PDB file of C-alpha atoms in Angstrom:
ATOM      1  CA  UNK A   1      13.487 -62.141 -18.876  1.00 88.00           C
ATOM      2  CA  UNK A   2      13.836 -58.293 -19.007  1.00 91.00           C
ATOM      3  CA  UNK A   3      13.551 -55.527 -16.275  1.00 94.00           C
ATOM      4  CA  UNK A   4      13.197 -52.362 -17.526  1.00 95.00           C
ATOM      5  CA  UNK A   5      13.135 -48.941 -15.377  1.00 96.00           C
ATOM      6  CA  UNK A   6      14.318 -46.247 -17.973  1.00 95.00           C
ATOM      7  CA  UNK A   7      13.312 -43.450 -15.915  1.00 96.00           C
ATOM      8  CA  UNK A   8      16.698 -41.766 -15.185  1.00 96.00           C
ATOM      9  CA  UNK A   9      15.679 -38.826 -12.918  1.00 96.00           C
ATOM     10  CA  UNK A  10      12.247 -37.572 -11.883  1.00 96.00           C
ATOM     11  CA  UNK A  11      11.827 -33.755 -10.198  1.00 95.00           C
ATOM     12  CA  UNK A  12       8.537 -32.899  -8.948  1.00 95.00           C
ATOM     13  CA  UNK A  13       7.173 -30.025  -6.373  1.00 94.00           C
ATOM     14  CA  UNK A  14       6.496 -30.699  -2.645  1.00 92.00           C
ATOM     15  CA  UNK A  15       2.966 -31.896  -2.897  1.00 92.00           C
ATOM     16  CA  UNK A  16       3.034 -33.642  -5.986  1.00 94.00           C
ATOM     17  CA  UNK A  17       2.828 -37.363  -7.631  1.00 95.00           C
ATOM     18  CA  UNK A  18       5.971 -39.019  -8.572  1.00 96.00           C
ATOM     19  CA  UNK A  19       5.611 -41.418 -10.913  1.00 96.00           C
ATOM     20  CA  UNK A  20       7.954 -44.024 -11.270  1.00 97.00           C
ATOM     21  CA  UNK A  21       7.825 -47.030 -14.466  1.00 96.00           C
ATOM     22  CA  UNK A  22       9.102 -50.297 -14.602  1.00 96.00           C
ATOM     23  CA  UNK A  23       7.905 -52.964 -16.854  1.00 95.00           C
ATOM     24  CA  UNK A  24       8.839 -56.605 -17.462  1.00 93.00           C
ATOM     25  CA  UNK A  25       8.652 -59.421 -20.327  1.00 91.00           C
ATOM     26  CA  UNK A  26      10.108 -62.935 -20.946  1.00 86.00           C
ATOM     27  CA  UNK A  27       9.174 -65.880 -18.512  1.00 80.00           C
ATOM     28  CA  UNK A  28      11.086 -65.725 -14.788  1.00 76.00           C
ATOM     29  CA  UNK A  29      11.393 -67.555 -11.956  1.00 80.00           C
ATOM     30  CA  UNK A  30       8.070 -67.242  -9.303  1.00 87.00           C
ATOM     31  CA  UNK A  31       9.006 -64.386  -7.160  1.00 90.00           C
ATOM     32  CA  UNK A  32       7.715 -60.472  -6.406  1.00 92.00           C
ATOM     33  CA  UNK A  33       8.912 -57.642  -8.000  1.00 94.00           C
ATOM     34  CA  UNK A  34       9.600 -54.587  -5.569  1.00 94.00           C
ATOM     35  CA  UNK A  35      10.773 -51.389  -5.301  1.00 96.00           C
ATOM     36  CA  UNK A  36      13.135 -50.717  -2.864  1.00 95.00           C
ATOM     37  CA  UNK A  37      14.315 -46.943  -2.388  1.00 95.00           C
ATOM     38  CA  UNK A  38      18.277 -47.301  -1.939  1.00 94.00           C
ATOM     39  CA  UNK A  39      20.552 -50.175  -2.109  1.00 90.00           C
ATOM     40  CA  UNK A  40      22.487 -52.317   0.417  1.00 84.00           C
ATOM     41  CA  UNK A  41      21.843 -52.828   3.975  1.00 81.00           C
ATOM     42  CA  UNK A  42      19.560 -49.470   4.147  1.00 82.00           C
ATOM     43  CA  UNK A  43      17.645 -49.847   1.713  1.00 89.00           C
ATOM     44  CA  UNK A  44      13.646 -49.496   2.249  1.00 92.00           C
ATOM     45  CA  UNK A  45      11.125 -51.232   0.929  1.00 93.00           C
ATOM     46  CA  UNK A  46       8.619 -48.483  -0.698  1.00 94.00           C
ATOM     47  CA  UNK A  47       6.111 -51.176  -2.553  1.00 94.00           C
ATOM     48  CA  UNK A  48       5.536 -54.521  -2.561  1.00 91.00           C
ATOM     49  CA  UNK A  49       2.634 -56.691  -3.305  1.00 85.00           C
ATOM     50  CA  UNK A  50       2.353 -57.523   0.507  1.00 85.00           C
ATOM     51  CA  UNK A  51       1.126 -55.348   2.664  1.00 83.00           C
ATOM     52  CA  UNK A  52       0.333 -51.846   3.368  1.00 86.00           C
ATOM     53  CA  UNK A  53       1.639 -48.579   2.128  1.00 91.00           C
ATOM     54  CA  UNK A  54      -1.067 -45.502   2.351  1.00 91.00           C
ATOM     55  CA  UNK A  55       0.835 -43.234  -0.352  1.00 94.00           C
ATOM     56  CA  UNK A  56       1.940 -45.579  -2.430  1.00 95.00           C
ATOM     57  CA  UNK A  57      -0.129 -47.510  -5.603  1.00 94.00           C
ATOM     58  CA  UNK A  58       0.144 -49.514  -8.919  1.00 94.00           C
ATOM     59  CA  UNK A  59      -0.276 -47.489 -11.792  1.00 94.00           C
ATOM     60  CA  UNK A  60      -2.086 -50.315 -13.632  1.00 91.00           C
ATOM     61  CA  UNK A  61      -3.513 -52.693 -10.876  1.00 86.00           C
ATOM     62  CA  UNK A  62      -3.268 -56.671 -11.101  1.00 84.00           C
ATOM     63  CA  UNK A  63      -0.753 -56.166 -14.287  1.00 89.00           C
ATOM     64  CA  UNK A  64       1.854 -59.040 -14.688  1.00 89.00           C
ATOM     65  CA  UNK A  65       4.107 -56.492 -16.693  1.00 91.00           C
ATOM     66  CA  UNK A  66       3.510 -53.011 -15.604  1.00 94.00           C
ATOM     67  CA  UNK A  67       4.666 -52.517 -12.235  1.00 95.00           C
ATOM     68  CA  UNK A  68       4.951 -49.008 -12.247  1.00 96.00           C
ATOM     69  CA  UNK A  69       4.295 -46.919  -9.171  1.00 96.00           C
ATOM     70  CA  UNK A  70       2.518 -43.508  -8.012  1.00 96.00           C
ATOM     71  CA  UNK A  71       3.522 -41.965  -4.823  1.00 96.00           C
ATOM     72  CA  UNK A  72       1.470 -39.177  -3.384  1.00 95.00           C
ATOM     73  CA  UNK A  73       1.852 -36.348  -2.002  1.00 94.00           C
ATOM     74  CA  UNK A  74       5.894 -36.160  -2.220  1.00 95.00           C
ATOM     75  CA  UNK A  75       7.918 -35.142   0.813  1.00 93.00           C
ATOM     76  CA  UNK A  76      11.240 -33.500   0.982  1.00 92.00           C
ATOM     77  CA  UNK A  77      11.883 -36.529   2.741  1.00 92.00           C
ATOM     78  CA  UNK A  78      10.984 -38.955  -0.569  1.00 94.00           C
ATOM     79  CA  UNK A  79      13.943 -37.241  -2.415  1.00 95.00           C
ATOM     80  CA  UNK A  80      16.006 -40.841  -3.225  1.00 95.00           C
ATOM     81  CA  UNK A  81      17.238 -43.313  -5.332  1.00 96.00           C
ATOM     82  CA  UNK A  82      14.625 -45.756  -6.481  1.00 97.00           C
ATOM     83  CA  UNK A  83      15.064 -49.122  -7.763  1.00 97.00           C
ATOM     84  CA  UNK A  84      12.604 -51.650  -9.476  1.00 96.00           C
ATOM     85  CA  UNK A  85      13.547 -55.314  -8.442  1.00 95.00           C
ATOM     86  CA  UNK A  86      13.020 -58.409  -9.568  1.00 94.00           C
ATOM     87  CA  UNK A  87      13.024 -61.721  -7.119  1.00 93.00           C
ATOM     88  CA  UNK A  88      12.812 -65.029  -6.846  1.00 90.00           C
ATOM     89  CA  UNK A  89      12.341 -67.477  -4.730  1.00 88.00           C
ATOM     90  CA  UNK A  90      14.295 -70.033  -3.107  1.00 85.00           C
ATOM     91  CA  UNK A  91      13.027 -72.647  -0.624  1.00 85.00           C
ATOM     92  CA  UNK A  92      14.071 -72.023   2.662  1.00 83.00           C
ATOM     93  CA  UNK A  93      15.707 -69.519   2.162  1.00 84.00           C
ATOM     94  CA  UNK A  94      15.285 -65.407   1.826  1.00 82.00           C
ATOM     95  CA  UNK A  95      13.903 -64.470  -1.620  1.00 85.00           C
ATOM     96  CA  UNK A  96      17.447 -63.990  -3.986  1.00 89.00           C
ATOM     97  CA  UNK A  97      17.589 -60.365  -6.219  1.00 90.00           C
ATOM     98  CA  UNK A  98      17.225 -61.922  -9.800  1.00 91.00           C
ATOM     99  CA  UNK A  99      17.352 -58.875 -11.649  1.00 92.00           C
ATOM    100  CA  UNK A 100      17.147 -54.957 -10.602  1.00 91.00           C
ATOM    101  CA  UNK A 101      16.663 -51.507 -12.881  1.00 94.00           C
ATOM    102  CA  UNK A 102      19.202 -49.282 -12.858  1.00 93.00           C
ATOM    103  CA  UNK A 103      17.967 -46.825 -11.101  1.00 95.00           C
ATOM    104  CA  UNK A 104      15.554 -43.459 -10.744  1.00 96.00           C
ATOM    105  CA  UNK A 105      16.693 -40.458  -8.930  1.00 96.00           C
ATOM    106  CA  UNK A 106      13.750 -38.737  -7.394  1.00 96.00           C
ATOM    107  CA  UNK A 107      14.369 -34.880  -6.620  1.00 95.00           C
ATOM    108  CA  UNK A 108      11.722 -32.011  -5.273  1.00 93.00           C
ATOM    109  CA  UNK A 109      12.032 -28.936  -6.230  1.00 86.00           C
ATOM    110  CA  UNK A 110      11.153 -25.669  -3.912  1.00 72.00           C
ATOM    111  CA  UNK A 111       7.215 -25.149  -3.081  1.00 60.00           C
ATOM    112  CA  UNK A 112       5.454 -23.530  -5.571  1.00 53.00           C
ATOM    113  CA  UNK A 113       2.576 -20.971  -5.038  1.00 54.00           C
ATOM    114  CA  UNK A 114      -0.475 -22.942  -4.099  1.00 57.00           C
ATOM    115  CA  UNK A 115      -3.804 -21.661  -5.303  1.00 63.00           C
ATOM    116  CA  UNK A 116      -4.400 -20.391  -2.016  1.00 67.00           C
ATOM    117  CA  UNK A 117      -1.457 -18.323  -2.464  1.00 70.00           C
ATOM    118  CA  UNK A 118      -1.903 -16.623  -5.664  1.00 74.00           C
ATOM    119  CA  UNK A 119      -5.125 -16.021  -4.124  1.00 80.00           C
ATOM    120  CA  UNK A 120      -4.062 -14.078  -1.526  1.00 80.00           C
ATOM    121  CA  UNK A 121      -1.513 -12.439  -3.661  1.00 82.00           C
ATOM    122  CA  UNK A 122      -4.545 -11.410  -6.178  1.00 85.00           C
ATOM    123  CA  UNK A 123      -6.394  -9.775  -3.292  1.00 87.00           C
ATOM    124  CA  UNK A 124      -3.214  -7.802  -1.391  1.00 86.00           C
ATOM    125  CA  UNK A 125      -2.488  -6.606  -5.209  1.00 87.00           C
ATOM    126  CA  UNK A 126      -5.738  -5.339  -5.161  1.00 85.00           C
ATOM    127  CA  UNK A 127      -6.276  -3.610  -2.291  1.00 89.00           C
ATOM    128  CA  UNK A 128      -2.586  -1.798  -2.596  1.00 87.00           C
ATOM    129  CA  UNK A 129      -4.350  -0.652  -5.713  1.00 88.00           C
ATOM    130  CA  UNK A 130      -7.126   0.800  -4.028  1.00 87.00           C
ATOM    131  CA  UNK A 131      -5.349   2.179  -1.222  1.00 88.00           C
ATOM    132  CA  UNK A 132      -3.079   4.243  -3.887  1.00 86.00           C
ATOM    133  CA  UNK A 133      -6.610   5.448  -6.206  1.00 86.00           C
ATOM    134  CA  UNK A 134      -7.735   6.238  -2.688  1.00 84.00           C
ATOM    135  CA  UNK A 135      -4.488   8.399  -1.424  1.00 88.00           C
ATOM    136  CA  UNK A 136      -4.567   9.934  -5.435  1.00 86.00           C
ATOM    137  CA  UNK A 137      -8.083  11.138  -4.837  1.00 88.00           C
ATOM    138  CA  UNK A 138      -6.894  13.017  -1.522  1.00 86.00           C
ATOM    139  CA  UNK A 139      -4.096  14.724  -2.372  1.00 86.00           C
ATOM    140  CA  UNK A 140      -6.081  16.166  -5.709  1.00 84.00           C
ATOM    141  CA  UNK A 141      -8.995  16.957  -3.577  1.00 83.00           C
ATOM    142  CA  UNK A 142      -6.182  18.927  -1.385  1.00 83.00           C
ATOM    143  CA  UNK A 143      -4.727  20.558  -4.254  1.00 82.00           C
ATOM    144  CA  UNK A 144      -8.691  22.204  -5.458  1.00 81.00           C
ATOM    145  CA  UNK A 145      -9.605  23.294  -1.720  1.00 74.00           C
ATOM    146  CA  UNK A 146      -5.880  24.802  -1.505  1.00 67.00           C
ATOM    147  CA  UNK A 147      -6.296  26.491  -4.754  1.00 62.00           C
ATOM    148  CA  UNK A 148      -9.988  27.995  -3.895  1.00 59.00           C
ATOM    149  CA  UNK A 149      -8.411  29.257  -0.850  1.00 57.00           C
ATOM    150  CA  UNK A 150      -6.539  31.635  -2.699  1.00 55.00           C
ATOM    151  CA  UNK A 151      -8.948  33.872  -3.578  1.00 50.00           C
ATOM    152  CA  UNK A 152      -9.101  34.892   0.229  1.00 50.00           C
ATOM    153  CA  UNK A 153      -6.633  37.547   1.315  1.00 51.00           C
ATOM    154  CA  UNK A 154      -4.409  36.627   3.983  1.00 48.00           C
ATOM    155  CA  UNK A 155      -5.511  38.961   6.831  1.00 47.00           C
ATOM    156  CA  UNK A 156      -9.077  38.976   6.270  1.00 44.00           C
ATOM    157  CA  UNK A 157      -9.040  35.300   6.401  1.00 42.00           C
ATOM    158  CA  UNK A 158      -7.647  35.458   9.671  1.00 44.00           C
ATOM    159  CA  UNK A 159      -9.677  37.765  11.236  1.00 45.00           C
ATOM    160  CA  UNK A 160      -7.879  41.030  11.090  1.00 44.00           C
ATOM    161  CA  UNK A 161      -8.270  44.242   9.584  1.00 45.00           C
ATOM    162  CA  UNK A 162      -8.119  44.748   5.977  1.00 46.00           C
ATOM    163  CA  UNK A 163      -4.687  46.166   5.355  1.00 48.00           C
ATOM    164  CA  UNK A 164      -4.939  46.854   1.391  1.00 49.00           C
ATOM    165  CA  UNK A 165      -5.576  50.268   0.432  1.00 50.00           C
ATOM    166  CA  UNK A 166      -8.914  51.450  -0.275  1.00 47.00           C
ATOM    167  CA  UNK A 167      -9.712  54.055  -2.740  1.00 49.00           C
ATOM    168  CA  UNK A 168     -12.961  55.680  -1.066  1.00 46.00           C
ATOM    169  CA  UNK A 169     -15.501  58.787  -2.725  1.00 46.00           C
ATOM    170  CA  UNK A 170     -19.132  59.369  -1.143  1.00 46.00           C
ATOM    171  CA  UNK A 171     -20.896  61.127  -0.633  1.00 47.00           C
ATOM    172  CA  UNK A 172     -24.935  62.100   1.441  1.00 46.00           C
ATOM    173  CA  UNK A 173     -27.721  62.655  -0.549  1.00 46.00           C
ATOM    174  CA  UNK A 174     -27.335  66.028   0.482  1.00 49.00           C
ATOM    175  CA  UNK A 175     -24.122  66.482  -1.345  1.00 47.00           C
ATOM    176  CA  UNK A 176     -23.809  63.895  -3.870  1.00 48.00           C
ATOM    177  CA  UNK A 177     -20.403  63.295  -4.696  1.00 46.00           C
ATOM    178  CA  UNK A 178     -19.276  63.300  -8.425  1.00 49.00           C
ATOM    179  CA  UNK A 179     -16.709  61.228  -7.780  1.00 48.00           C
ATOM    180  CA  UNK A 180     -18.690  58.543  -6.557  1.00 45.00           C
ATOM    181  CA  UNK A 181     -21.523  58.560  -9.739  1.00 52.00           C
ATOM    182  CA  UNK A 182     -18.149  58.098 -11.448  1.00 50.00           C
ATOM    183  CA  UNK A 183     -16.668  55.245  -9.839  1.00 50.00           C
ATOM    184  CA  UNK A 184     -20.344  53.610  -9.073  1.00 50.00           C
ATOM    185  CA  UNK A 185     -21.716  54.118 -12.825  1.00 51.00           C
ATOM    186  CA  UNK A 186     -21.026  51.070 -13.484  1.00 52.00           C
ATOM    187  CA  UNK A 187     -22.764  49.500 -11.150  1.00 50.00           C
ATOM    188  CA  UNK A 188     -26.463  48.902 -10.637  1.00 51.00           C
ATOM    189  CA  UNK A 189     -28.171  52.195  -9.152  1.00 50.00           C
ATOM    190  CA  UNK A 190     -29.383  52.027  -5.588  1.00 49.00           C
ATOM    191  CA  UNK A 191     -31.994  54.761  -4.329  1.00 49.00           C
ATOM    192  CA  UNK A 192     -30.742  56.185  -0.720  1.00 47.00           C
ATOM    193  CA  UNK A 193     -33.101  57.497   1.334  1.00 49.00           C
ATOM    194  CA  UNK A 194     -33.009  60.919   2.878  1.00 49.00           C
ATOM    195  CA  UNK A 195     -32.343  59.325   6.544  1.00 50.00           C
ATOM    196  CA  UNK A 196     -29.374  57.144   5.479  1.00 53.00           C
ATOM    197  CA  UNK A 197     -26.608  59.333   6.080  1.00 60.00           C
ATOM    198  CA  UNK A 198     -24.202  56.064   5.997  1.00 59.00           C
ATOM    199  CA  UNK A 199     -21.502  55.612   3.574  1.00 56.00           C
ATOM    200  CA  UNK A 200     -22.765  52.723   1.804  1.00 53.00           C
ATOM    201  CA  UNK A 201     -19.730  51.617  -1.245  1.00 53.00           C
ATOM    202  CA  UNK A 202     -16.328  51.357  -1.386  1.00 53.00           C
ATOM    203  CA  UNK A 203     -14.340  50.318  -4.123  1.00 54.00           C
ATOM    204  CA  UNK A 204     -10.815  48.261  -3.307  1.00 54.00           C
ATOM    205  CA  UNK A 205      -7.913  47.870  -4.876  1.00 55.00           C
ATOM    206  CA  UNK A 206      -7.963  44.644  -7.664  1.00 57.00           C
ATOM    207  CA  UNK A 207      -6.468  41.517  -5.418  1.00 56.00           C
ATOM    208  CA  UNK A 208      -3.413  40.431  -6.880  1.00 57.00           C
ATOM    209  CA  UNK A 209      -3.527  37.424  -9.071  1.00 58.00           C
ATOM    210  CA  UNK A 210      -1.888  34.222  -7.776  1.00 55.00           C
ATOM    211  CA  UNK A 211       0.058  31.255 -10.300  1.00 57.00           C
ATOM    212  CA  UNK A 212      -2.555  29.233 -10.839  1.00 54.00           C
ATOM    213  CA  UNK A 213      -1.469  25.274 -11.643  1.00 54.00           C
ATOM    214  CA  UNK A 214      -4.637  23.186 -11.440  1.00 52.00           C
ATOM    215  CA  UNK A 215      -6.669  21.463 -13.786  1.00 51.00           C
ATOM    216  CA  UNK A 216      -9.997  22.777 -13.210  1.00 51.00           C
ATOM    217  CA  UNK A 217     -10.890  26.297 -13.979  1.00 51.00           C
ATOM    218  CA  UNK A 218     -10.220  28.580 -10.981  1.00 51.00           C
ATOM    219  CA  UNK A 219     -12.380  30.614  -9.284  1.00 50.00           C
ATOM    220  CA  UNK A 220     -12.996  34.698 -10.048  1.00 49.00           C
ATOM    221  CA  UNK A 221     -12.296  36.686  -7.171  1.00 51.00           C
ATOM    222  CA  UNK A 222     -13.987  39.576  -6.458  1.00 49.00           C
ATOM    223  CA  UNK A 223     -12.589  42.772  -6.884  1.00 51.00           C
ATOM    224  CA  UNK A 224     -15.304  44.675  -5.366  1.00 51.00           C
ATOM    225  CA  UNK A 225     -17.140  44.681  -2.048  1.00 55.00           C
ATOM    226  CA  UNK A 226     -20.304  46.659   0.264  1.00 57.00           C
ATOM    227  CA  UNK A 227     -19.350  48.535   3.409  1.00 58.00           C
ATOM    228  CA  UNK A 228     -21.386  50.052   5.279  1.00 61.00           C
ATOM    229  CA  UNK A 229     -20.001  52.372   8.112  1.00 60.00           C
ATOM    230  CA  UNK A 230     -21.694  55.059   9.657  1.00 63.00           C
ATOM    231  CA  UNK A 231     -20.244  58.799   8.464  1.00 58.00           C
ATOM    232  CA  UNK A 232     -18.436  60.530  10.372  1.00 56.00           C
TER     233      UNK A 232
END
């Protein structure tokens, strides 16, 4: 008779099956074969073909030779020693150990991600994602409206009066002013009427031009603007 359990160590995740083999061959004495986690006076019985263990089953059911076992659903607390044994029996008395395996250490490793997990990784990943596209959009929407805002000088923008020099020639229709038809020529004619006695164009001094470090084209400013102010 042989007992063989060559199964020297078995790691598996919190969660898992362990599997653990033992077969036997050769004729033996009537008596179960059990495993038994442990040896000596604590050991526990983990299968036997008595009775009832919820996590615990034959790999090949009814076999007279395969009495391997599959444990679900390991523990931390399954970590062990296992041991395939062989008894027989002896009238009235305990059944005798007639033969045992050697031995199968059983370790679990650290919990690994669970598809609910990776799930929930996948989606956080995601939305960081959009949060950043969403912050990028922002600041380069920031960046145009600050760079369109340029084009406004300061104290006009706040309300105040225009403090850049203005280079001004008019003149009534009573006496036309040649400066004027020499600044204006290049501009489209207007016809005043003899009642308007207001001074009706002023040309200002070019705006400065500010660094420019966008992407999209910037917008002209206007050198050039209508007043119209009564004459003194």
């Amino acid at each position: 008779f042989q007992l063989q359990q060559p199964q020297d160590t078995v790691s598996v995740t919190a969660g898992e099956t362990i599997t653990l083999t033992c077969t036997v061959s050769g004729d033996s004495r009537p008596g179960p074969v059990k495993w038994l986690k442990g040896w000596g006076s604590e050991n526990q019985t983990i299968y036997e073909q008595i009775g009832s263990f919820p996590r615990v089953t034959r790999v090949t059911s009814g076999s007279n030779t395969d009495f391997s076992i599959q444990i679900r659903d390991a523990q931390p607390e399954d970590a062990g020693t296992y041991y395939c044994v062989k008894f027989r029996r002896v009238p009235g008395h305990d059944d005798e150990v007639f033969q045992r395996g050697k031995g199968t250490v059983v370790s679990l490793q650290d919990t690994a991600l669970g598809p609910g997990m990776v799930a929930a990784a996948v989606v956080l990943c995601f939305l960081l994602l959009l949060g950043l596209f969403f912050a990028l959009c922002m600041y380069q929407r920031k960046r145009r409206g600050g760079a369109d805002s340029q084009c406004l000088p300061g104290p006009a923008a706040m309300g105040s009066s225009l403090s850049i020099p203005l280079r001004c020639c008019a003149g009534t229709p009573d006496t036309p002013s040649e400066d004027l038809d020499a600044e204006t020529s290049h501009l489209p004619s207007k016809q005043s009427s003899k009642e308007d006695n207001n001074i009706h164009y002023a040309d200002l001094q070019p705006l400065p031009t500010a660094p420019w470090h966008g992407r999209s084209p910037r917008t002209a400013c206007s050198e050039y603007a209508s007043v119209k102010v009564a004459a003194k």
